[in-house]
C-alpha cells in the first residue's frame, strides 16, 4: 500500500511526523490542499492505521471542535545502524526517530555478510527488549488499535518497517550498478560492496545505505535543530572533519570526489601540517589526531583526545592553548561555510564539539572577525556528542525513505 501512496498523501505524513499533530483545516492550509482533498487523502491512511485521530480539541484555525490527526508513531519501528572501523552502533526508533532501544558492540567479523547477520541479531535483541509486538495499543483517541481492514500484508503494530545503515570516512555509495549503490569503506576493508541488498536479505525489511554525515544532516533537518529551517550546514568534528549542506529543504548530494575535501580546506597557510602535507588545513587544527599530536608535543608525552579536553577544562596551559587554537580555526571554518553557502545556521556535531564549548569565546571572535566584524551573523548550534545520534541518523534515512517513497 505505501508504494502506491500519492505524493500529496506523503506530504501529509511528512508534515505530521516533523511538526506533530494538527487539525485537518490547519494541515490543508499548510499544504495548500482543499479540506475535501485532505479528507479524501487521509481516510485510507486512517483506516490503514498509519494515521490516528486524537481527542476532540478546538481548532486553532476556525475554533470548531476537531480531532487532530497524527501519525501512529509507536506502531512503526525502524532500525538505524552506524558502522565504525571496529564497532556497530544500533538503535530501534519509532516513526518520529525517538530511540526505543540502543546498543553498541564490537564488529565480530568484518565480512559484509557477517556484519549483516550481526545487524539482524542486534535488531532481534533490541526488539526482544521491547514491549511485545502486535498487542492492541491504547490510541490517543482512546480506541484500541485492533487490526483495521486495509493494512498491507505482513504489517503489524510495532513491526519493524525499514532499516538504514550509515558508513563514514571515505565510504561512498556512488557507483551505480543495476541501481544499487556500491559501498567503498576502506576502514572496514570493503570495496564495491552491495550492502543494501545484503542487509535486506538478512533483515527482511527494506534497507537504505547512506554516508554517515549526510544521514546526520537529514536527522537534524527533520528532528533536530534544523527542523523548520530550509537552509543550514552541518560540520562534524572527530577523527575526520565532515560537512553536509541543506539548501531549500534538500541535501546537496556529495559525490565521491567531494567527500574528504572539506576537512582539508586551508585556513592558514602558515599553520600546522596534516598527514597529507597541507599547512593549516582544517584537519591540521581540528581532527582528534592533530589535537592529540599538538598537545603531546607540548606535554612531551602521548595523550588521548579525551585527556586533552579534560586537561584543558581543568586549566592546563598546553591543552587549553591547543583547544583555543582549534576553536579559533573552527570559527574561521564556520565563517567560510556561512559566507560561501549563505546559510544562517551551522550545526556542530561529533566527538570534538567539546572544544567549541571549552573555547566558545575564541570560536566566536574568529567567526566574527571573518564576517567583517558583524557579530551574530551566524547561529552556531552545538549538538550533544552521543554516538547513538549517528545510529539514529540511519533510522532517519529509513524513515524518510518510508515516508517519501525514495532513497
Ligand atoms: Zn590537510
mmCIF file of C-alpha atoms and ligand atoms in Angstrom:
data_model
loop_
_atom_site.group_PDB
_atom_site.id
_atom_site.type_symbol
_atom_site.label_atom_id
_atom_site.label_comp_id
_atom_site.label_asym_id
_atom_site.label_seq_id
_atom_site.Cartn_x
_atom_site.Cartn_y
_atom_site.Cartn_z
ATOM 1 C CA UNK A 1 0.000 0.000 0.000
ATOM 2 C CA UNK A 2 2.720 2.518 0.930
ATOM 3 C CA UNK A 3 4.306 2.205 -2.505
ATOM 4 C CA UNK A 4 1.083 3.416 -4.112
ATOM 5 C CA UNK A 5 0.630 6.491 -1.872
ATOM 6 C CA UNK A 6 0.237 9.695 -3.905
ATOM 7 C CA UNK A 7 2.781 12.474 -3.252
ATOM 8 C CA UNK A 8 0.143 14.660 -1.582
ATOM 9 C CA UNK A 9 -0.553 11.885 0.935
ATOM 10 C CA UNK A 10 3.175 11.509 1.590
ATOM 11 C CA UNK A 11 3.496 15.224 2.257
ATOM 12 C CA UNK A 12 0.716 14.955 4.881
ATOM 13 C CA UNK A 13 2.584 12.157 6.660
ATOM 14 C CA UNK A 14 5.845 14.128 6.476
ATOM 15 C CA UNK A 15 4.218 17.269 7.882
ATOM 16 C CA UNK A 16 2.718 15.335 10.817
ATOM 17 C CA UNK A 17 5.961 13.492 11.571
ATOM 18 C CA UNK A 18 8.041 16.664 11.638
ATOM 19 C CA UNK A 19 5.633 19.156 13.176
ATOM 20 C CA UNK A 20 3.333 16.981 15.300
ATOM 21 C CA UNK A 21 -0.467 16.508 15.426
ATOM 22 C CA UNK A 22 -2.612 19.032 13.556
ATOM 23 C CA UNK A 23 -6.240 19.617 12.690
ATOM 24 C CA UNK A 24 -7.388 18.890 9.147
ATOM 25 C CA UNK A 25 -8.011 22.573 8.494
ATOM 26 C CA UNK A 26 -4.505 23.507 9.685
ATOM 27 C CA UNK A 27 -2.984 20.747 7.559
ATOM 28 C CA UNK A 28 -4.994 21.767 4.500
ATOM 29 C CA UNK A 29 -3.814 25.356 4.931
ATOM 30 C CA UNK A 30 -0.144 24.423 5.387
ATOM 31 C CA UNK A 31 -0.111 22.042 2.435
ATOM 32 C CA UNK A 32 -2.313 24.189 0.145
ATOM 33 C CA UNK A 33 -4.952 21.492 -0.174
ATOM 34 C CA UNK A 34 -8.737 21.808 -0.029
ATOM 35 C CA UNK A 35 -10.260 20.252 3.101
ATOM 36 C CA UNK A 36 -12.134 17.883 0.749
ATOM 37 C CA UNK A 37 -8.866 16.665 -0.798
ATOM 38 C CA UNK A 38 -7.321 16.365 2.622
ATOM 39 C CA UNK A 39 -10.175 14.206 3.910
ATOM 40 C CA UNK A 40 -10.055 12.055 0.771
ATOM 41 C CA UNK A 41 -6.285 11.585 1.120
ATOM 42 C CA UNK A 42 -6.218 10.898 4.850
ATOM 43 C CA UNK A 43 -9.174 8.498 5.128
ATOM 44 C CA UNK A 44 -7.390 5.425 3.717
ATOM 45 C CA UNK A 45 -4.343 6.193 5.858
ATOM 46 C CA UNK A 46 -6.529 6.417 8.997
ATOM 47 C CA UNK A 47 -8.269 3.168 8.009
ATOM 48 C CA UNK A 48 -4.891 1.510 7.489
ATOM 49 C CA UNK A 49 -3.558 2.624 10.866
ATOM 50 C CA UNK A 50 -0.796 4.900 9.569
ATOM 51 C CA UNK A 51 -2.653 7.981 10.849
ATOM 52 C CA UNK A 52 -4.677 8.271 14.053
ATOM 53 C CA UNK A 53 -7.198 10.807 15.356
ATOM 54 C CA UNK A 54 -6.610 12.498 18.720
ATOM 55 C CA UNK A 55 -9.015 13.773 21.405
ATOM 56 C CA UNK A 56 -11.503 16.485 20.441
ATOM 57 C CA UNK A 57 -9.990 19.977 20.753
ATOM 58 C CA UNK A 58 -10.968 23.406 19.466
ATOM 59 C CA UNK A 59 -9.443 24.044 16.068
ATOM 60 C CA UNK A 60 -6.940 26.932 16.316
ATOM 61 C CA UNK A 61 -7.906 27.993 12.761
ATOM 62 C CA UNK A 62 -11.719 28.211 12.996
ATOM 63 C CA UNK A 63 -12.496 27.450 16.664
ATOM 64 C CA UNK A 64 -14.702 24.459 15.829
ATOM 65 C CA UNK A 65 -14.310 21.172 17.687
ATOM 66 C CA UNK A 66 -11.929 18.910 15.802
ATOM 67 C CA UNK A 67 -9.885 15.759 16.255
ATOM 68 C CA UNK A 68 -6.273 16.454 15.253
ATOM 69 C CA UNK A 69 -4.560 13.955 13.027
ATOM 70 C CA UNK A 70 -1.267 12.373 13.962
ATOM 71 C CA UNK A 71 0.938 9.564 12.732
ATOM 72 C CA UNK A 72 0.825 6.240 14.571
ATOM 73 C CA UNK A 73 4.425 6.797 15.593
ATOM 74 C CA UNK A 74 4.839 3.969 18.110
ATOM 75 C CA UNK A 75 3.411 1.371 15.747
ATOM 76 C CA UNK A 76 6.160 1.778 13.170
ATOM 77 C CA UNK A 77 9.717 0.887 14.099
ATOM 78 C CA UNK A 78 12.987 1.483 12.311
ATOM 79 C CA UNK A 79 16.465 0.087 12.745
ATOM 80 C CA UNK A 80 19.385 2.508 12.479
ATOM 81 C CA UNK A 81 22.953 1.224 12.234
ATOM 82 C CA UNK A 82 26.244 3.103 12.134
ATOM 83 C CA UNK A 83 29.411 1.187 11.286
ATOM 84 C CA UNK A 84 32.771 2.446 12.508
ATOM 85 C CA UNK A 85 36.077 0.654 11.932
ATOM 86 C CA UNK A 86 35.564 -1.657 14.878
ATOM 87 C CA UNK A 87 32.075 -1.142 16.270
ATOM 88 C CA UNK A 88 28.469 -1.429 15.254
ATOM 89 C CA UNK A 89 26.077 1.032 16.841
ATOM 90 C CA UNK A 90 22.393 0.171 16.576
ATOM 91 C CA UNK A 91 19.147 1.840 17.623
ATOM 92 C CA UNK A 92 15.496 0.986 17.182
ATOM 93 C CA UNK A 93 13.295 4.054 16.869
ATOM 94 C CA UNK A 94 9.670 4.888 16.286
ATOM 95 C CA UNK A 95 8.350 6.823 13.285
ATOM 96 C CA UNK A 96 9.486 10.125 14.886
ATOM 97 C CA UNK A 97 13.027 8.822 15.359
ATOM 98 C CA UNK A 98 12.585 8.578 19.138
ATOM 99 C CA UNK A 99 15.079 5.963 20.321
ATOM 100 C CA UNK A 100 13.265 2.989 21.901
ATOM 101 C CA UNK A 101 16.317 0.781 22.392
ATOM 102 C CA UNK A 102 20.038 1.117 21.657
ATOM 103 C CA UNK A 103 23.157 -0.994 21.793
ATOM 104 C CA UNK A 104 26.708 -0.895 20.503
ATOM 105 C CA UNK A 105 29.222 -3.703 20.356
ATOM 106 C CA UNK A 106 32.449 -4.659 18.558
ATOM 107 C CA UNK A 107 32.144 -5.843 14.954
ATOM 108 C CA UNK A 108 32.614 -9.591 15.331
ATOM 109 C CA UNK A 109 33.629 -10.276 11.713
ATOM 110 C CA UNK A 110 34.261 -7.620 9.048
ATOM 111 C CA UNK A 111 32.964 -9.783 6.194
ATOM 112 C CA UNK A 112 29.923 -7.846 4.818
ATOM 113 C CA UNK A 113 27.548 -10.801 5.157
ATOM 114 C CA UNK A 114 28.716 -11.399 8.719
ATOM 115 C CA UNK A 115 28.100 -7.718 9.546
ATOM 116 C CA UNK A 116 24.573 -8.066 8.099
ATOM 117 C CA UNK A 117 23.960 -11.120 10.284
ATOM 118 C CA UNK A 118 25.202 -9.156 13.304
ATOM 119 C CA UNK A 119 22.794 -6.335 12.451
ATOM 120 C CA UNK A 120 19.949 -8.854 12.286
ATOM 121 C CA UNK A 121 20.859 -10.280 15.691
ATOM 122 C CA UNK A 122 21.051 -6.769 17.146
ATOM 123 C CA UNK A 123 17.618 -6.000 15.699
ATOM 124 C CA UNK A 124 16.203 -9.174 17.257
ATOM 125 C CA UNK A 125 17.863 -8.493 20.624
ATOM 126 C CA UNK A 126 16.698 -4.888 20.695
ATOM 127 C CA UNK A 127 13.196 -5.867 19.582
ATOM 128 C CA UNK A 128 13.002 -8.563 22.254
ATOM 129 C CA UNK A 129 13.739 -5.992 24.902
ATOM 130 C CA UNK A 130 10.715 -4.008 23.700
ATOM 131 C CA UNK A 131 7.066 -4.429 24.669
ATOM 132 C CA UNK A 132 5.530 -7.446 22.886
ATOM 133 C CA UNK A 133 4.684 -6.680 19.302
ATOM 134 C CA UNK A 134 1.219 -6.831 17.829
ATOM 135 C CA UNK A 135 -0.643 -6.146 21.072
ATOM 136 C CA UNK A 136 -3.550 -3.732 20.785
ATOM 137 C CA UNK A 137 -2.200 -0.356 21.883
ATOM 138 C CA UNK A 138 -4.015 2.482 23.541
ATOM 139 C CA UNK A 139 -4.543 5.139 20.915
ATOM 140 C CA UNK A 140 -4.687 8.869 21.705
ATOM 141 C CA UNK A 141 -8.418 8.791 20.917
ATOM 142 C CA UNK A 142 -9.000 6.039 23.474
ATOM 143 C CA UNK A 143 -9.730 3.378 20.867
ATOM 144 C CA UNK A 144 -7.881 0.131 20.869
ATOM 145 C CA UNK A 145 -5.663 -0.456 17.849
ATOM 146 C CA UNK A 146 -7.006 -3.785 16.636
ATOM 147 C CA UNK A 147 -6.459 -4.694 13.026
ATOM 148 C CA UNK A 148 -8.491 -2.372 10.811
ATOM 149 C CA UNK A 149 -9.061 -3.511 7.274
ATOM 150 C CA UNK A 150 -6.771 -2.306 4.555
ATOM 151 C CA UNK A 151 -3.439 -2.817 6.279
ATOM 152 C CA UNK A 152 -0.776 -4.090 3.944
ATOM 153 C CA UNK A 153 0.203 -7.741 4.105
ATOM 154 C CA UNK A 154 2.653 -8.526 6.846
ATOM 155 C CA UNK A 155 2.077 -5.249 8.642
ATOM 156 C CA UNK A 156 1.523 -5.425 12.377
ATOM 157 C CA UNK A 157 1.536 -2.965 15.214
ATOM 158 C CA UNK A 158 5.074 -2.124 16.239
ATOM 159 C CA UNK A 159 6.625 -4.054 13.376
ATOM 160 C CA UNK A 160 9.992 -3.008 12.007
ATOM 161 C CA UNK A 161 9.268 -1.455 8.624
ATOM 162 C CA UNK A 162 12.700 -0.340 7.460
ATOM 163 C CA UNK A 163 16.392 -0.015 8.199
ATOM 164 C CA UNK A 164 19.115 2.496 7.456
ATOM 165 C CA UNK A 165 22.837 1.813 7.598
ATOM 166 C CA UNK A 166 25.412 4.596 7.592
ATOM 167 C CA UNK A 167 29.092 4.336 6.821
ATOM 168 C CA UNK A 168 31.647 7.035 7.328
ATOM 169 C CA UNK A 169 35.067 8.301 6.441
ATOM 170 C CA UNK A 170 35.830 7.759 2.796
ATOM 171 C CA UNK A 171 32.951 5.364 2.420
ATOM 172 C CA UNK A 172 30.831 6.261 -0.537
ATOM 173 C CA UNK A 173 27.691 4.933 -2.045
ATOM 174 C CA UNK A 174 28.177 6.309 -5.513
ATOM 175 C CA UNK A 175 28.799 3.957 -8.403
ATOM 176 C CA UNK A 176 25.505 2.671 -9.673
ATOM 177 C CA UNK A 177 25.303 -0.903 -10.894
ATOM 178 C CA UNK A 178 21.767 -2.066 -11.563
ATOM 179 C CA UNK A 179 20.550 0.851 -9.452
ATOM 180 C CA UNK A 180 22.251 -0.398 -6.285
ATOM 181 C CA UNK A 181 24.884 1.754 -4.617
ATOM 182 C CA UNK A 182 28.247 0.107 -4.106
ATOM 183 C CA UNK A 183 29.940 0.849 -0.832
ATOM 184 C CA UNK A 184 33.659 1.501 -0.591
ATOM 185 C CA UNK A 185 34.678 1.643 3.046
ATOM 186 C CA UNK A 186 38.449 1.177 3.299
ATOM 187 C CA UNK A 187 38.310 1.425 7.093
ATOM 188 C CA UNK A 188 36.145 -1.724 7.054
ATOM 189 C CA UNK A 189 38.229 -3.377 4.345
ATOM 190 C CA UNK A 190 35.258 -3.107 1.958
ATOM 191 C CA UNK A 191 35.446 -2.393 -1.740
ATOM 192 C CA UNK A 192 32.405 -2.231 -4.039
ATOM 193 C CA UNK A 193 30.108 -3.989 -1.568
ATOM 194 C CA UNK A 194 26.410 -4.184 -2.498
ATOM 195 C CA UNK A 195 25.415 -3.595 1.098
ATOM 196 C CA UNK A 196 21.725 -2.664 0.758
ATOM 197 C CA UNK A 197 20.542 -5.951 -0.829
ATOM 198 C CA UNK A 198 22.714 -7.974 1.571
ATOM 199 C CA UNK A 199 21.166 -6.149 4.527
ATOM 200 C CA UNK A 200 17.657 -6.527 3.123
ATOM 201 C CA UNK A 201 18.111 -10.275 2.825
ATOM 202 C CA UNK A 202 19.445 -10.524 6.386
ATOM 203 C CA UNK A 203 16.912 -8.193 7.993
ATOM 204 C CA UNK A 204 13.835 -8.947 5.903
ATOM 205 C CA UNK A 205 12.941 -5.249 5.545
ATOM 206 C CA UNK A 206 13.901 -2.526 3.027
ATOM 207 C CA UNK A 207 17.300 -1.001 3.762
ATOM 208 C CA UNK A 208 18.860 2.343 2.795
ATOM 209 C CA UNK A 209 22.644 2.855 2.859
ATOM 210 C CA UNK A 210 23.981 6.384 3.277
ATOM 211 C CA UNK A 211 27.078 8.356 4.114
ATOM 212 C CA UNK A 212 27.007 8.971 7.862
ATOM 213 C CA UNK A 213 27.403 12.769 7.760
ATOM 214 C CA UNK A 214 24.630 13.064 5.158
ATOM 215 C CA UNK A 215 22.373 10.903 7.353
ATOM 216 C CA UNK A 216 23.125 13.071 10.385
ATOM 217 C CA UNK A 217 22.192 16.179 8.377
ATOM 218 C CA UNK A 218 18.860 14.550 7.450
ATOM 219 C CA UNK A 219 18.294 13.779 11.109
ATOM 220 C CA UNK A 220 18.901 17.378 12.171
ATOM 221 C CA UNK A 221 16.684 18.588 9.332
ATOM 222 C CA UNK A 222 13.618 16.583 10.361
ATOM 223 C CA UNK A 223 14.116 16.013 14.075
ATOM 224 C CA UNK A 224 16.910 18.276 15.366
ATOM 225 C CA UNK A 225 17.884 21.944 15.441
ATOM 226 C CA UNK A 226 17.426 22.149 11.650
ATOM 227 C CA UNK A 227 13.707 21.366 11.940
ATOM 228 C CA UNK A 228 11.741 24.063 10.166
ATOM 229 C CA UNK A 229 14.903 25.504 8.546
ATOM 230 C CA UNK A 230 15.150 25.434 4.765
ATOM 231 C CA UNK A 231 18.906 26.083 4.805
ATOM 232 C CA UNK A 232 21.639 25.071 7.219
ATOM 233 C CA UNK A 233 25.072 23.464 7.271
ATOM 234 C CA UNK A 234 26.383 20.649 9.455
ATOM 235 C CA UNK A 235 30.031 20.339 10.435
ATOM 236 C CA UNK A 236 31.173 17.207 12.271
ATOM 237 C CA UNK A 237 34.398 17.180 14.249
ATOM 238 C CA UNK A 238 36.207 13.979 15.157
ATOM 239 C CA UNK A 239 38.902 11.827 13.571
ATOM 240 C CA UNK A 240 37.771 13.440 10.312
ATOM 241 C CA UNK A 241 36.025 16.717 9.574
ATOM 242 C CA UNK A 242 32.660 16.171 7.891
ATOM 243 C CA UNK A 243 30.365 18.594 6.119
ATOM 244 C CA UNK A 244 26.818 18.478 4.811
ATOM 245 C CA UNK A 245 24.646 21.232 3.397
ATOM 246 C CA UNK A 246 20.870 21.513 3.289
ATOM 247 C CA UNK A 247 19.659 24.112 0.788
ATOM 248 C CA UNK A 248 15.983 24.829 0.051
ATOM 249 C CA UNK A 249 14.999 21.822 2.171
ATOM 250 C CA UNK A 250 17.210 19.417 0.216
ATOM 251 C CA UNK A 251 20.566 17.859 0.992
ATOM 252 C CA UNK A 252 23.181 18.887 -1.526
ATOM 253 C CA UNK A 253 24.366 15.494 -2.757
ATOM 254 C CA UNK A 254 28.101 14.845 -2.496
ATOM 255 C CA UNK A 255 29.849 12.549 -4.925
ATOM 256 C CA UNK A 256 32.928 10.545 -4.019
ATOM 257 C CA UNK A 257 35.051 13.360 -5.457
ATOM 258 C CA UNK A 258 33.583 15.806 -2.914
ATOM 259 C CA UNK A 259 33.901 13.612 0.145
ATOM 260 C CA UNK A 260 37.035 14.235 2.144
ATOM 261 C CA UNK A 261 37.763 17.627 0.505
ATOM 262 C CA UNK A 262 36.188 19.757 3.171
ATOM 263 C CA UNK A 263 38.480 18.730 6.018
ATOM 264 C CA UNK A 264 41.497 19.828 4.021
ATOM 265 C CA UNK A 265 40.304 23.342 3.292
ATOM 266 C CA UNK A 266 43.299 25.565 4.115
ATOM 267 C CA UNK A 267 42.568 28.124 6.833
ATOM 268 C CA UNK A 268 46.079 29.476 7.424
ATOM 269 C CA UNK A 269 48.962 28.696 5.049
ATOM 270 C CA UNK A 270 51.457 29.079 7.899
ATOM 271 C CA UNK A 271 49.589 26.690 10.226
ATOM 272 C CA UNK A 272 50.472 23.180 11.419
ATOM 273 C CA UNK A 273 50.831 20.330 8.924
ATOM 274 C CA UNK A 274 48.384 17.493 8.221
ATOM 275 C CA UNK A 275 49.413 13.971 7.106
ATOM 276 C CA UNK A 276 48.637 14.923 3.501
ATOM 277 C CA UNK A 277 51.210 17.714 3.662
ATOM 278 C CA UNK A 278 48.875 20.721 3.795
ATOM 279 C CA UNK A 279 49.823 23.548 6.083
ATOM 280 C CA UNK A 280 46.991 24.903 8.187
ATOM 281 C CA UNK A 281 44.093 22.901 6.723
ATOM 282 C CA UNK A 282 41.012 22.349 8.901
ATOM 283 C CA UNK A 283 42.100 18.791 9.745
ATOM 284 C CA UNK A 284 45.531 20.028 10.883
ATOM 285 C CA UNK A 285 43.826 22.087 13.607
ATOM 286 C CA UNK A 286 40.639 20.230 14.380
ATOM 287 C CA UNK A 287 40.896 16.495 13.874
ATOM 288 C CA UNK A 288 41.278 14.422 17.018
ATOM 289 C CA UNK A 289 44.689 13.098 15.899
ATOM 290 C CA UNK A 290 46.095 16.600 15.321
ATOM 291 C CA UNK A 291 44.791 17.832 18.673
ATOM 292 C CA UNK A 292 46.466 14.806 20.303
ATOM 293 C CA UNK A 293 49.720 15.345 18.401
ATOM 294 C CA UNK A 294 49.957 19.078 19.119
ATOM 295 C CA UNK A 295 49.147 18.665 22.811
ATOM 296 C CA UNK A 296 51.533 15.700 23.019
ATOM 297 C CA UNK A 297 54.316 17.897 21.691
ATOM 298 C CA UNK A 298 53.769 20.470 24.417
ATOM 299 C CA UNK A 299 53.268 17.929 27.195
ATOM 300 C CA UNK A 300 56.157 15.764 25.909
ATOM 301 C CA UNK A 301 54.150 12.575 26.289
ATOM 302 C CA UNK A 302 51.423 10.699 24.435
ATOM 303 C CA UNK A 303 47.982 11.961 25.307
ATOM 304 C CA UNK A 304 44.452 10.957 24.259
ATOM 305 C CA UNK A 305 41.879 13.312 22.819
ATOM 306 C CA UNK A 306 39.607 12.955 25.839
ATOM 307 C CA UNK A 307 42.560 13.709 28.118
ATOM 308 C CA UNK A 308 43.401 16.900 26.204
ATOM 309 C CA UNK A 309 39.827 18.132 26.571
ATOM 310 C CA UNK A 310 39.750 17.176 30.252
ATOM 311 C CA UNK A 311 43.093 18.856 30.985
ATOM 312 C CA UNK A 312 42.022 21.962 29.043
ATOM 313 C CA UNK A 313 38.824 22.149 31.096
ATOM 314 C CA UNK A 314 40.980 21.900 34.249
ATOM 315 C CA UNK A 315 43.101 24.831 33.074
ATOM 316 C CA UNK A 316 46.237 23.057 31.799
ATOM 317 C CA UNK A 317 48.113 25.708 29.799
ATOM 318 C CA UNK A 318 49.294 23.459 26.964
ATOM 319 C CA UNK A 319 45.946 21.758 26.403
ATOM 320 C CA UNK A 320 43.982 24.977 26.769
ATOM 321 C CA UNK A 321 46.212 26.604 24.172
ATOM 322 C CA UNK A 322 45.673 23.712 21.714
ATOM 323 C CA UNK A 323 41.918 23.767 22.281
ATOM 324 C CA UNK A 324 41.721 27.561 21.878
ATOM 325 C CA UNK A 325 43.678 27.381 18.626
ATOM 326 C CA UNK A 326 41.385 24.610 17.356
ATOM 327 C CA UNK A 327 38.263 26.555 18.334
ATOM 328 C CA UNK A 328 39.528 29.663 16.521
ATOM 329 C CA UNK A 329 40.171 27.535 13.416
ATOM 330 C CA UNK A 330 36.643 26.197 13.720
ATOM 331 C CA UNK A 331 35.330 29.755 13.897
ATOM 332 C CA UNK A 332 37.136 30.559 10.637
ATOM 333 C CA UNK A 333 35.800 27.377 9.043
ATOM 334 C CA UNK A 334 32.222 28.259 10.052
ATOM 335 C CA UNK A 335 32.714 31.758 8.616
ATOM 336 C CA UNK A 336 33.868 30.256 5.285
ATOM 337 C CA UNK A 337 30.871 27.929 5.142
ATOM 338 C CA UNK A 338 28.371 30.646 6.010
ATOM 339 C CA UNK A 339 29.867 33.177 3.614
ATOM 340 C CA UNK A 340 30.063 30.877 0.605
ATOM 341 C CA UNK A 341 26.791 28.959 1.088
ATOM 342 C CA UNK A 342 24.900 31.887 2.670
ATOM 343 C CA UNK A 343 23.345 29.726 5.387
ATOM 344 C CA UNK A 344 22.477 31.440 8.663
ATOM 345 C CA UNK A 345 22.699 28.344 10.860
ATOM 346 C CA UNK A 346 25.644 25.985 11.295
ATOM 347 C CA UNK A 347 25.164 22.873 13.426
ATOM 348 C CA UNK A 348 28.235 21.313 15.078
ATOM 349 C CA UNK A 349 28.278 17.621 15.965
ATOM 350 C CA UNK A 350 30.696 14.784 16.654
ATOM 351 C CA UNK A 351 33.094 13.865 19.439
ATOM 352 C CA UNK A 352 35.018 17.129 19.024
ATOM 353 C CA UNK A 353 32.181 19.555 19.809
ATOM 354 C CA UNK A 354 33.505 19.901 23.338
ATOM 355 C CA UNK A 355 36.328 22.134 22.093
ATOM 356 C CA UNK A 356 33.721 24.580 20.779
ATOM 357 C CA UNK A 357 32.238 24.726 24.268
ATOM 358 C CA UNK A 358 35.558 24.973 26.107
ATOM 359 C CA UNK A 359 36.777 27.866 23.966
ATOM 360 C CA UNK A 360 33.492 29.422 22.832
ATOM 361 C CA UNK A 361 34.961 32.924 23.065
ATOM 362 C CA UNK A 362 37.831 32.085 20.699
ATOM 363 C CA UNK A 363 35.447 30.479 18.220
ATOM 364 C CA UNK A 364 33.159 33.469 18.312
ATOM 365 C CA UNK A 365 35.937 36.056 17.917
ATOM 366 C CA UNK A 366 37.422 34.248 14.899
ATOM 367 C CA UNK A 367 33.983 33.785 13.342
ATOM 368 C CA UNK A 368 33.063 37.435 13.794
ATOM 369 C CA UNK A 369 36.451 38.667 12.521
ATOM 370 C CA UNK A 370 35.968 36.688 9.291
ATOM 371 C CA UNK A 371 32.441 38.002 8.914
ATOM 372 C CA UNK A 372 33.633 41.598 8.578
ATOM 373 C CA UNK A 373 33.188 42.224 12.291
ATOM 374 C CA UNK A 374 29.424 41.652 12.221
ATOM 375 C CA UNK A 375 28.573 39.778 15.440
ATOM 376 C CA UNK A 376 25.808 37.156 15.498
ATOM 377 C CA UNK A 377 25.512 36.860 11.722
ATOM 378 C CA UNK A 378 25.640 33.067 12.030
ATOM 379 C CA UNK A 379 23.703 30.990 14.520
ATOM 380 C CA UNK A 380 26.057 28.243 15.763
ATOM 381 C CA UNK A 381 24.249 25.278 17.327
ATOM 382 C CA UNK A 382 26.369 22.818 19.317
ATOM 383 C CA UNK A 383 24.844 19.350 19.496
ATOM 384 C CA UNK A 384 25.447 16.816 22.262
ATOM 385 C CA UNK A 385 28.189 14.316 21.453
ATOM 386 C CA UNK A 386 26.411 10.978 21.569
ATOM 387 C CA UNK A 387 27.314 8.090 19.317
ATOM 388 C CA UNK A 388 23.715 6.948 19.338
ATOM 389 C CA UNK A 389 22.916 10.054 17.295
ATOM 390 C CA UNK A 390 24.909 8.629 14.382
ATOM 391 C CA UNK A 391 22.943 5.368 14.505
ATOM 392 C CA UNK A 392 19.767 7.443 14.802
ATOM 393 C CA UNK A 393 20.779 9.099 11.518
ATOM 394 C CA UNK A 394 20.472 5.640 9.943
ATOM 395 C CA UNK A 395 16.951 5.257 11.310
ATOM 396 C CA UNK A 396 16.067 8.718 9.981
ATOM 397 C CA UNK A 397 17.074 7.921 6.387
ATOM 398 C CA UNK A 398 14.969 4.744 6.661
ATOM 399 C CA UNK A 399 12.024 6.823 7.946
ATOM 400 C CA UNK A 400 12.476 9.314 5.107
ATOM 401 C CA UNK A 401 12.583 6.525 2.552
ATOM 402 C CA UNK A 402 9.378 5.046 4.038
ATOM 403 C CA UNK A 403 7.625 8.433 4.010
ATOM 404 C CA UNK A 404 8.818 9.869 0.700
ATOM 405 C CA UNK A 405 8.993 6.585 -1.221
ATOM 406 C CA UNK A 406 12.543 7.249 -2.428
ATOM 407 C CA UNK A 407 16.040 6.794 -1.031
HETATM 408 ZN ZN1 LIG B 1 45.117 18.581 5.061
#
